[in-house]
Short mmCIF file of C-alpha atoms and ligand atoms in Angstrom, two decimals:
data_model
loop_
_atom_site.label_atom_id
_atom_site.label_comp_id
_atom_site.label_asym_id
_atom_site.label_seq_id
_atom_site.Cartn_x
_atom_site.Cartn_y
_atom_site.Cartn_z
CA MET A 168 -11.80 9.42 -4.43
CA SER A 169 -14.27 7.38 -4.80
CA GLN A 170 -14.37 6.88 -8.86
CA GLY A 171 -17.39 6.02 -9.00
CA TYR A 172 -17.53 3.07 -6.34
CA ASN A 173 -17.92 3.03 -2.77
CA PRO A 174 -14.85 1.30 -0.97
CA PHE A 175 -16.17 0.93 2.20
CA GLN A 176 -19.34 -1.17 0.47
CA ILE A 177 -16.82 -2.98 -1.28
CA ALA A 178 -14.50 -3.80 2.02
CA GLN A 179 -17.66 -4.40 3.71
CA GLN A 180 -18.81 -6.93 1.50
CA GLN A 181 -15.50 -9.10 1.73
CA PHE A 182 -15.26 -8.86 4.36
CA ASN A 183 -19.32 -10.30 4.82
CA SER A 184 -17.81 -13.06 2.49
CA VAL A 185 -15.41 -14.03 4.66
CA ALA A 186 -16.90 -13.77 7.75
CA GLU A 187 -19.52 -15.94 6.20
CA LYS A 188 -17.32 -18.53 4.95
CA ILE A 189 -15.27 -18.91 8.11
CA GLY A 190 -19.19 -19.13 10.31
CA LEU A 191 -17.63 -15.62 12.19
CA GLU A 192 -20.12 -15.39 15.19
CA SER A 193 -22.22 -12.30 14.73
CA GLY A 194 -21.00 -10.59 17.87
CA VAL A 195 -17.30 -10.47 16.56
CA ARG A 196 -18.97 -9.51 12.36
CA ASP A 197 -20.48 -6.51 13.72
CA LEU A 198 -17.78 -5.65 15.77
CA LEU A 199 -15.08 -5.71 13.08
CA ARG A 200 -17.52 -4.47 9.93
CA GLN A 201 -17.07 -0.89 10.88
CA PRO A 202 -14.29 1.10 12.12
CA SER A 203 -14.34 1.29 16.37
CA ARG A 204 -13.56 5.28 16.29
CA ILE A 205 -14.33 8.17 13.68
CA LEU A 206 -13.47 11.18 14.48
CA GLU A 207 -14.24 14.12 11.84
CA PHE A 208 -13.33 17.81 12.84
CA THR A 209 -12.18 20.55 11.07
CA ILE A 210 -9.26 22.26 10.96
CA PRO A 211 -9.20 26.49 10.44
CA VAL A 212 -5.44 27.42 8.18
CA ARG A 213 -4.00 31.21 8.64
CA MET A 214 -3.15 31.18 4.67
CA ASP A 215 -0.16 33.52 3.25
CA ASP A 216 -2.96 36.35 2.13
CA GLY A 217 -4.01 36.35 5.22
CA SER A 218 -7.18 34.93 5.30
CA THR A 219 -8.55 31.91 6.66
CA LYS A 220 -9.11 28.47 5.47
CA VAL A 221 -10.88 25.95 6.69
CA PHE A 222 -9.87 22.05 5.78
CA THR A 223 -12.37 19.06 6.73
CA ALA A 224 -9.79 16.17 8.28
CA PHE A 225 -10.62 12.56 9.29
CA ARG A 226 -8.88 9.57 11.48
CA VAL A 227 -10.25 6.52 11.71
CA GLN A 228 -9.27 3.73 13.77
CA HIS A 229 -10.73 0.74 12.68
CA ASN A 230 -9.10 -2.26 15.11
CA ASP A 231 -6.61 -2.12 17.69
CA ALA A 232 -7.31 -5.23 19.68
CA ARG A 233 -3.66 -6.61 18.38
CA GLY A 234 -2.03 -3.92 18.87
CA PRO A 235 -1.40 0.52 18.13
CA ALA A 236 -3.88 1.61 15.41
CA LYS A 237 -1.50 1.67 12.24
CA GLY A 238 -2.51 3.71 8.52
CA GLY A 239 -1.73 6.98 6.47
CA ILE A 240 -2.42 10.29 6.37
CA ARG A 241 -3.59 11.09 2.42
CA PHE A 242 -4.48 15.13 1.17
CA HIS A 243 -6.62 14.88 -1.25
CA PRO A 244 -9.37 17.36 -3.12
CA HIS A 245 -11.80 14.30 -3.35
CA GLU A 246 -11.05 12.58 -0.28
CA THR A 247 -14.31 11.52 1.70
CA LEU A 248 -14.62 9.57 5.01
CA ASP A 249 -16.18 6.41 3.19
CA THR A 250 -12.36 6.16 1.67
CA VAL A 251 -10.86 6.42 4.99
CA LYS A 252 -13.55 3.58 6.32
CA ALA A 253 -12.53 1.23 3.82
CA LEU A 254 -8.34 1.86 3.57
CA ALA A 255 -8.52 1.90 7.38
CA MET A 256 -10.41 -1.63 7.55
CA TRP A 257 -8.09 -2.54 5.29
CA MET A 258 -4.87 -1.63 7.55
CA THR A 259 -6.33 -4.23 9.83
CA TRP A 260 -6.43 -6.62 7.70
CA LYS A 261 -3.11 -6.19 6.14
CA THR A 262 -1.50 -5.58 9.80
CA ALA A 263 -2.67 -9.11 10.97
CA VAL A 264 -2.11 -10.60 7.52
CA VAL A 265 1.72 -10.53 7.91
CA ASP A 266 1.33 -10.68 11.69
CA ILE A 267 2.68 -7.77 13.14
CA PRO A 268 1.35 -6.39 16.67
CA LEU A 269 -0.46 -3.54 15.08
CA GLY A 270 -4.47 -2.59 14.11
CA GLY A 271 -5.88 -0.36 10.91
CA GLY A 272 -6.19 3.08 10.99
CA LYS A 273 -6.35 5.93 8.04
CA GLY A 274 -6.37 9.48 8.24
CA GLY A 275 -7.52 11.81 5.60
CA VAL A 276 -7.98 15.96 4.79
CA ILE A 277 -10.19 17.25 1.89
CA CYS A 278 -7.60 19.28 0.44
CA ASP A 279 -4.93 20.04 -2.82
CA PRO A 280 -1.59 20.29 -1.25
CA GLN A 281 -0.19 20.99 -4.70
CA GLY A 282 -2.18 24.84 -4.49
CA MET A 283 -0.72 25.33 -1.03
CA SER A 284 2.47 26.88 0.22
CA LEU A 285 4.95 25.30 2.01
CA GLY A 286 3.89 27.28 5.05
CA GLU A 287 0.09 26.76 4.98
CA GLN A 288 0.81 23.07 4.37
CA GLU A 289 2.89 22.95 7.78
CA ARG A 290 0.29 24.75 9.45
CA LEU A 291 -2.23 22.12 8.08
CA CYS A 292 -0.04 19.63 9.70
CA ARG A 293 0.37 21.03 12.83
CA GLY A 294 -3.94 21.39 12.85
CA TYR A 295 -3.94 18.05 12.24
CA ILE A 296 -2.37 17.06 14.64
CA ARG A 297 -3.47 19.68 17.84
CA GLN A 298 -6.80 17.63 16.54
CA VAL A 299 -5.85 14.92 16.99
CA TYR A 300 -3.03 13.83 19.44
CA LYS A 301 -5.53 13.06 22.01
CA ILE A 302 -6.05 10.01 20.44
CA ILE A 303 -2.84 8.98 19.06
CA GLY A 304 0.34 8.09 20.21
CA PRO A 305 3.64 5.53 20.00
CA LEU A 306 0.78 3.29 22.46
CA ASN A 307 -2.32 4.15 20.72
CA ASP A 308 -2.17 4.79 17.19
CA VAL A 309 0.84 5.81 14.39
CA PRO A 310 -0.01 7.18 11.58
CA ALA A 311 2.31 7.85 8.61
CA PRO A 312 2.26 8.63 4.45
CA ASP A 313 0.14 8.20 2.48
CA ILE A 314 -0.88 9.44 -0.63
CA MET A 315 0.38 13.30 -1.26
CA THR A 316 2.15 13.10 2.33
CA ASN A 317 5.65 13.37 2.82
CA ALA A 318 8.81 12.70 5.01
CA GLN A 319 8.49 17.03 5.45
CA HIS A 320 5.09 16.52 6.76
CA MET A 321 4.98 13.48 9.26
CA LEU A 322 7.81 15.79 10.77
CA TRP A 323 6.44 18.29 11.35
CA MET A 324 3.32 16.54 12.43
CA MET A 325 5.74 14.69 15.04
CA ASP A 326 7.47 17.76 16.09
CA GLU A 327 3.30 19.15 17.32
CA TYR A 328 2.92 16.16 19.10
CA GLU A 329 6.41 17.10 20.96
CA ALA A 330 5.46 19.97 21.46
CA ILE A 331 2.09 19.26 23.24
CA THR A 332 3.25 16.31 24.81
CA GLY A 333 6.48 17.84 26.32
CA ALA A 334 8.27 14.52 25.44
CA ARG A 335 10.18 13.13 22.49
CA TYR A 336 8.00 10.41 21.00
CA PRO A 337 9.00 9.81 18.02
CA GLY A 338 7.13 6.62 17.56
CA VAL A 339 4.13 9.07 16.89
CA ILE A 340 4.46 8.81 13.53
CA THR A 341 6.39 6.91 10.60
CA GLY A 342 7.50 7.76 7.10
CA LYS A 343 10.18 10.57 8.49
CA PRO A 344 13.23 11.24 7.21
CA VAL A 345 16.74 8.80 7.74
CA GLY A 346 18.10 10.48 10.59
CA MET A 347 15.03 12.42 12.11
CA GLY A 348 13.97 8.93 13.00
CA GLY A 349 12.73 7.24 9.54
CA SER A 350 14.43 3.70 8.64
CA LEU A 351 16.59 3.14 7.04
CA GLY A 352 15.09 0.56 3.70
CA ARG A 353 11.87 2.20 3.66
CA THR A 354 11.72 3.32 0.50
CA GLU A 355 12.61 -0.09 -0.80
CA ALA A 356 11.04 -1.78 1.22
CA THR A 357 7.25 -2.14 -0.70
CA GLY A 358 8.58 -2.73 -4.21
CA PHE A 359 11.44 -5.80 -2.48
CA GLY A 360 8.41 -7.23 -0.34
CA VAL A 361 6.62 -7.82 -3.46
CA VAL A 362 9.56 -9.52 -4.89
CA PHE A 363 9.85 -11.95 -1.69
CA THR A 364 6.44 -13.11 -2.25
CA LEU A 365 7.02 -13.68 -5.66
CA ARG A 366 9.75 -14.77 -5.28
CA GLU A 367 7.79 -17.57 -2.68
CA ALA A 368 5.62 -18.31 -5.23
CA LEU A 369 7.23 -19.30 -7.74
CA ARG A 370 9.85 -22.09 -5.91
CA ASN A 371 5.76 -23.25 -4.43
CA LEU A 372 4.94 -22.97 -8.94
CA GLY A 373 8.71 -25.43 -9.51
CA ILE A 374 8.94 -22.12 -11.51
CA ASP A 375 12.92 -20.78 -11.88
CA ILE A 376 12.73 -16.76 -11.58
CA LYS A 377 15.72 -16.72 -13.71
CA LYS A 378 13.87 -17.82 -16.79
CA THR A 379 11.00 -15.56 -16.25
CA THR A 380 9.54 -12.60 -17.57
CA ALA A 381 7.47 -10.03 -16.23
CA SER A 382 5.32 -6.54 -17.16
CA ILE A 383 5.29 -4.09 -14.18
CA GLN A 384 2.17 -0.73 -14.25
CA GLY A 385 3.80 1.71 -13.11
CA PHE A 386 7.24 3.04 -12.45
CA GLY A 387 6.69 4.86 -8.97
CA ASN A 388 8.10 3.68 -5.71
CA VAL A 389 6.22 0.50 -5.41
CA ALA A 390 6.88 -0.75 -8.95
CA GLU A 391 11.22 0.45 -9.27
CA TYR A 392 12.13 -1.50 -6.11
CA ALA A 393 9.53 -4.39 -7.66
CA ALA A 394 11.04 -3.81 -10.87
CA ARG A 395 15.32 -3.84 -9.58
CA LYS A 396 14.85 -6.57 -7.15
CA TYR A 397 12.93 -8.92 -9.80
CA SER A 398 16.17 -7.78 -11.81
CA GLU A 399 18.43 -8.98 -9.01
CA LEU A 400 16.75 -12.12 -8.55
CA GLY A 401 17.73 -13.46 -12.61
CA GLY A 402 14.15 -11.78 -13.65
CA ALA A 403 13.02 -10.29 -16.94
CA VAL A 404 11.15 -6.81 -16.77
CA ILE A 405 10.18 -6.80 -20.32
CA ALA A 406 7.76 -3.91 -20.36
CA VAL A 407 6.29 -1.18 -18.02
CA SER A 408 3.48 1.47 -17.69
CA CYS A 409 3.13 4.02 -16.88
CA TRP A 410 1.25 7.84 -16.76
CA CYS A 411 2.14 10.37 -18.82
CA ARG A 412 1.38 14.28 -17.65
CA GLU A 413 0.83 16.52 -21.21
CA ASP A 414 -0.24 13.85 -23.36
CA ASN A 415 -2.62 13.13 -20.57
CA CYS A 416 -2.45 9.41 -21.14
CA SER A 417 -0.68 6.28 -19.78
CA TYR A 418 2.28 4.29 -22.41
CA THR A 419 4.13 0.85 -22.28
CA PHE A 420 7.71 1.25 -22.73
CA ARG A 421 9.20 -2.21 -23.74
CA GLU A 422 12.28 -4.07 -24.30
CA LYS A 423 12.29 -6.84 -25.97
CA ASP A 424 15.66 -8.50 -24.25
CA GLY A 425 15.05 -6.92 -20.92
CA ILE A 426 15.07 -4.03 -19.66
CA ASP A 427 17.98 -2.47 -17.37
CA VAL A 428 15.71 -0.44 -14.40
CA ALA A 429 18.29 1.32 -13.21
CA LYS A 430 18.82 3.18 -17.37
CA LEU A 431 15.21 3.42 -17.00
CA ALA A 432 15.04 4.65 -13.58
CA SER A 433 17.80 7.24 -14.84
CA ILE A 434 14.60 8.92 -17.44
CA LYS A 435 11.92 8.73 -14.78
CA ASN A 436 10.51 12.63 -12.16
CA SER A 437 9.56 12.76 -9.21
CA PHE A 438 6.38 11.75 -9.97
CA GLY A 439 7.36 7.92 -11.46
CA SER A 440 6.38 9.42 -15.16
CA ILE A 441 9.74 8.44 -18.61
CA ASP A 442 10.88 11.04 -20.12
CA LYS A 443 9.82 9.99 -23.36
CA ASP A 444 12.16 11.16 -25.96
CA LYS A 445 14.41 10.08 -24.17
CA ALA A 446 13.40 6.50 -23.86
CA ARG A 447 13.21 7.27 -27.24
CA GLU A 448 16.35 7.41 -27.91
CA MET A 449 17.71 5.10 -25.81
CA GLY A 450 16.73 2.41 -28.10
CA PHE A 451 12.38 2.06 -26.10
CA GLU A 452 9.58 0.35 -27.94
CA ILE A 453 6.80 2.75 -27.28
CA LEU A 454 3.54 1.53 -26.85
CA PRO A 455 -0.15 2.53 -25.79
CA GLY A 456 -0.69 2.04 -22.35
CA GLN A 457 -2.26 -1.33 -21.97
CA GLU A 458 -0.44 -2.65 -23.44
CA TRP A 459 1.69 -4.14 -20.38
CA LEU A 460 -1.15 -6.59 -19.99
CA ALA A 461 -1.01 -8.12 -23.51
CA GLN A 462 2.69 -8.89 -23.18
CA GLU A 463 4.13 -12.82 -23.30
CA VAL A 464 4.83 -12.63 -20.51
CA ASP A 465 5.11 -15.07 -17.17
CA ILE A 466 4.03 -11.93 -14.63
CA LEU A 467 1.65 -9.64 -14.80
CA MET A 468 2.32 -7.38 -11.72
CA PRO A 469 0.47 -3.82 -11.09
CA CYS A 470 2.15 -1.98 -9.03
CA ALA A 471 -0.10 1.39 -10.55
CA LEU A 472 -3.36 1.92 -9.18
CA GLU A 473 -6.84 0.54 -8.39
CA ASN A 474 -8.95 -1.65 -10.43
CA GLN A 475 -6.59 -1.87 -13.13
CA LEU A 476 -7.64 -5.45 -13.92
CA THR A 477 -11.38 -5.87 -14.76
CA SER A 478 -13.57 -8.30 -16.77
CA GLU A 479 -12.48 -6.33 -19.89
CA THR A 480 -9.13 -5.49 -19.89
CA PHE A 481 -8.64 -9.08 -18.86
CA LYS A 482 -8.51 -10.09 -22.43
CA LYS A 483 -5.73 -8.53 -23.40
CA VAL A 484 -3.86 -10.93 -20.70
CA GLY A 485 -2.55 -13.77 -23.00
CA PRO A 486 -1.96 -17.99 -22.02
CA SER A 487 1.24 -16.98 -20.72
CA VAL A 488 0.56 -15.19 -17.72
CA LYS A 489 1.03 -18.16 -14.83
CA VAL A 490 1.65 -15.49 -11.66
CA ILE A 491 0.07 -11.96 -11.12
CA CYS A 492 1.52 -10.32 -7.49
CA GLU A 493 -0.65 -7.01 -6.59
CA GLY A 494 1.56 -4.71 -5.93
CA ALA A 495 -0.90 -1.42 -5.62
CA ASN A 496 -4.01 -1.36 -3.94
CA GLY A 497 -7.26 -2.67 -5.06
CA PRO A 498 -5.73 -3.47 -8.53
CA THR A 499 -8.39 -6.02 -9.30
CA THR A 500 -12.14 -5.85 -9.56
CA PRO A 501 -14.23 -8.64 -7.63
CA ASP A 502 -15.63 -10.31 -11.97
CA CYS A 503 -12.48 -10.30 -12.85
CA ASP A 504 -11.01 -12.12 -9.77
CA GLU A 505 -13.52 -14.55 -11.16
CA LEU A 506 -11.62 -15.09 -14.79
CA ILE A 507 -8.36 -15.50 -12.81
CA LYS A 508 -9.53 -18.07 -10.82
CA GLN A 509 -11.25 -20.06 -14.04
CA ARG A 510 -8.01 -19.57 -15.84
CA GLY A 511 -6.07 -21.22 -12.62
CA ILE A 512 -3.06 -17.58 -12.89
CA PHE A 513 -1.68 -17.70 -9.15
CA LEU A 514 -2.82 -14.34 -7.83
CA ILE A 515 -0.69 -12.55 -4.92
CA PRO A 516 -3.38 -10.17 -3.13
CA ASP A 517 -2.45 -6.88 -2.22
CA PHE A 518 -2.23 -6.40 1.49
CA LEU A 519 -0.31 -9.40 1.79
CA CYS A 520 1.72 -8.51 -2.01
CA ASN A 521 2.58 -4.99 -1.03
CA ALA A 522 2.88 -4.82 2.88
CA GLY A 523 6.17 -5.22 2.68
CA GLY A 524 5.87 -0.86 3.65
CA VAL A 525 3.58 -1.42 6.53
CA THR A 526 6.74 -4.05 7.73
CA CYS A 527 8.88 -1.17 7.15
CA SER A 528 6.58 0.92 9.47
CA TYR A 529 6.75 -0.95 12.06
CA PHE A 530 10.45 -1.71 11.89
CA GLU A 531 11.34 2.49 12.15
CA HIS A 532 8.38 2.57 14.93
CA ILE A 533 10.20 -0.01 17.51
CA GLN A 534 13.58 1.50 16.21
CA CYS A 535 11.79 4.99 17.12
CA ASN A 536 10.40 3.49 20.90
CA MET A 537 13.69 1.75 21.35
CA ASN A 538 16.12 4.97 19.98
CA TYR A 539 18.09 2.94 18.59
CA PHE A 540 18.77 2.14 14.67
CA TRP A 541 19.57 -0.32 12.61
CA SER A 542 21.46 -0.82 9.39
CA LYS A 543 20.00 -1.16 6.05
CA GLU A 544 20.85 -4.92 6.02
CA GLU A 545 19.18 -5.81 9.22
CA VAL A 546 15.79 -4.06 7.77
CA PHE A 547 15.33 -6.13 4.52
CA GLU A 548 16.68 -9.14 6.32
CA LYS A 549 13.79 -9.48 8.48
CA LEU A 550 11.27 -7.83 5.92
CA ASP A 551 12.69 -10.56 3.81
CA PHE A 552 11.50 -12.89 7.17
CA LYS A 553 8.20 -11.60 8.06
CA MET A 554 7.19 -11.45 4.16
CA THR A 555 7.94 -14.70 3.55
CA SER A 556 6.58 -16.31 6.39
CA ALA A 557 3.39 -13.68 5.57
CA PHE A 558 3.26 -16.11 2.11
CA LYS A 559 3.73 -18.76 3.83
CA ALA A 560 0.97 -19.04 5.63
CA VAL A 561 -1.80 -17.78 3.10
CA TYR A 562 -0.32 -20.44 0.39
CA GLU A 563 -0.26 -23.18 3.25
CA LEU A 564 -4.04 -22.36 3.56
CA ALA A 565 -4.83 -22.19 -0.01
CA LYS A 566 -2.96 -25.52 -0.46
CA GLU A 567 -4.75 -26.95 2.83
CA LYS A 568 -8.24 -25.89 1.49
CA ASN A 569 -8.66 -25.23 -1.38
CA LEU A 570 -8.68 -21.41 -1.52
CA TYR A 571 -8.17 -18.53 -3.38
CA MET A 572 -5.12 -16.85 -2.93
CA ARG A 573 -6.78 -13.47 -1.49
CA ASP A 574 -9.69 -15.77 0.19
CA ALA A 575 -6.72 -17.36 2.47
CA ALA A 576 -5.35 -14.04 2.92
CA TYR A 577 -8.98 -12.77 4.59
CA CYS A 578 -9.17 -16.09 6.66
CA ILE A 579 -6.27 -15.73 7.84
CA ALA A 580 -6.11 -12.43 8.68
CA ILE A 581 -10.06 -12.25 10.25
CA ASP A 582 -9.52 -15.25 12.53
CA ARG A 583 -6.37 -13.66 13.53
CA VAL A 584 -8.30 -9.98 14.33
CA ALA A 585 -11.41 -12.23 15.88
CA LYS A 586 -9.45 -14.32 18.22
CA ALA A 587 -7.44 -10.93 19.66
CA VAL A 588 -10.57 -9.52 19.86
CA LYS A 589 -12.39 -12.51 21.81
CA LEU A 590 -9.27 -13.11 23.48
CA ARG A 591 -9.60 -10.00 25.27
CA GLY A 592 -13.00 -10.32 26.18
CA TRP A 593 -14.63 -7.23 24.34
CA ILE A 594 -16.91 -9.72 22.03
P1 NAD B 706 3.30 6.48 -7.32
O1 NAD B 706 2.35 7.35 -6.66
O2 NAD B 706 5.16 6.67 -7.11
O3 NAD B 706 3.72 5.86 -8.42
C1 NAD B 706 2.83 5.76 -9.29
C2 NAD B 706 2.54 5.11 -10.32
O4 NAD B 706 2.10 5.42 -11.16
C3 NAD B 706 3.61 6.09 -11.37
O5 NAD B 706 4.80 6.00 -12.71
C4 NAD B 706 2.75 6.72 -12.38
O6 NAD B 706 3.42 7.22 -13.27
C5 NAD B 706 1.33 4.86 -12.30
N1 NAD B 706 0.51 5.25 -13.46
C6 NAD B 706 -0.58 6.18 -12.84
N2 NAD B 706 -1.37 5.96 -13.48
C7 NAD B 706 -1.39 5.52 -14.71
C8 NAD B 706 -1.80 4.19 -15.71
N3 NAD B 706 -3.46 4.62 -15.70
N4 NAD B 706 -1.78 3.99 -16.25
C9 NAD B 706 -0.04 3.69 -15.67
N5 NAD B 706 0.52 3.90 -15.12
C10 NAD B 706 0.19 4.52 -14.48
O7 NAD B 706 2.75 5.41 -6.07
P2 NAD B 706 3.40 4.43 -5.06
O8 NAD B 706 4.07 4.66 -4.12
O9 NAD B 706 4.32 3.49 -6.32
O10 NAD B 706 2.11 3.28 -4.99
C11 NAD B 706 1.74 2.34 -6.20
C12 NAD B 706 0.57 1.47 -5.34
O11 NAD B 706 0.08 0.81 -4.31
C13 NAD B 706 -0.86 2.55 -5.02
O12 NAD B 706 -2.04 1.93 -5.51
C14 NAD B 706 -0.31 2.62 -3.36
O13 NAD B 706 -1.72 2.68 -2.18
C15 NAD B 706 0.27 1.56 -3.49
N6 NAD B 706 1.27 0.80 -2.51
C16 NAD B 706 2.14 1.45 -2.42
C17 NAD B 706 2.78 1.78 -0.56
C18 NAD B 706 4.33 2.49 -0.92
O14 NAD B 706 4.45 2.18 0.04
N7 NAD B 706 4.25 3.54 -2.17
C19 NAD B 706 1.85 0.96 -0.14
C20 NAD B 706 1.58 0.12 0.10
C21 NAD B 706 0.57 0.14 -1.30
#
């Protein structure tokens, strides 16, 4: 998963630079620049053909001073321990910036679930829990789905945990199916959260959302629901870019008068790819993949992949762009951050912008621990409150200290975790 760069080194560099800026004591620095616990283990799985395959897996807890560690489990053939370590660290900052009482963790298994039967996947999930049950639990570390893991995987994992511990603990894991401990609103939460922060940004910039246009990269879970909420608030999505598996490249789908998001969603598959032929029939213009960057719009929403806004691709971004909201994790490279600053574009950084997902997972965790479930409206109301409060705190600090929004978000998150560590007397 490293794609030529080491994510853990990047996570540490980002941390070091903010630690320096806020004058963090050396003991706290040493503690927070690495995970507090790493478990690397093997999972033997009986395959359908009778053979046994041994998978390598990880669970990393970066920090739990503010509450139980929280973070997904990824299944990927190129998973690495360093990726998992970086993601665990980023989860600590994400839960801290939205001020939910959780820490940061992440897990992974080196495997390709697409090449495994359901039975093999179930045995892998159960094997994972048999190895980690001693260090996870509703009160100490709460996993969730991530790349190539889904609600069914979470349910098998919960069931295995409950079988081992001999009681019902729905709060051990989030991202479960609705009706089996899952929260209403989780599907929409990340995309809606992106737009709640965007709405606040525009309000502060004195821009009427109804007069804005946007271009989006991706049309998966995050992008689709961001597009839906943004359109509902009166904005016009002009272009959407996504991946085409058959052609092995991406395309941008454009409708200059504003895309009907529900119509576009009706021709996408479960992987967030849009049917090109149907789109053409519906009258969409089909442009090369990178063209989403070059549209004359007010807002860019990278909601697909990491490293999409680089010093090279940024050359395509026109002068009309006023706001970038990072729905994806890590869509902007550090050198492009400098260009965004120079242009004076307002940035809503990823671990604030896309924190709606983990916030709703936190709501699932609460509901499971209470064994009492909320309506969808209640979930969205609470989500809006959390995202809006988090945005305000970061925005006010950025304004007061004249900081780039990413740096302000880091300052708040690191400061909150450092305080928790010190108050507990760990340092
Ligand atoms: P997804 O798999 O549902 O969708 C990914 C989308 O990206 C698809 O539409 C795909 O076609 C598109 N895509 C892939 N390669 C592309 C390319 N080269 N050019 C253009 N489009 C391309 O994923 P998702 O859950 O929407 O997640 C998207 C991003 O948001 C990831 O960075 C993820 O880590 C982050 N994120 C997701 C959540 C969540 O709750 N789903 C929460 C926080 C962060």
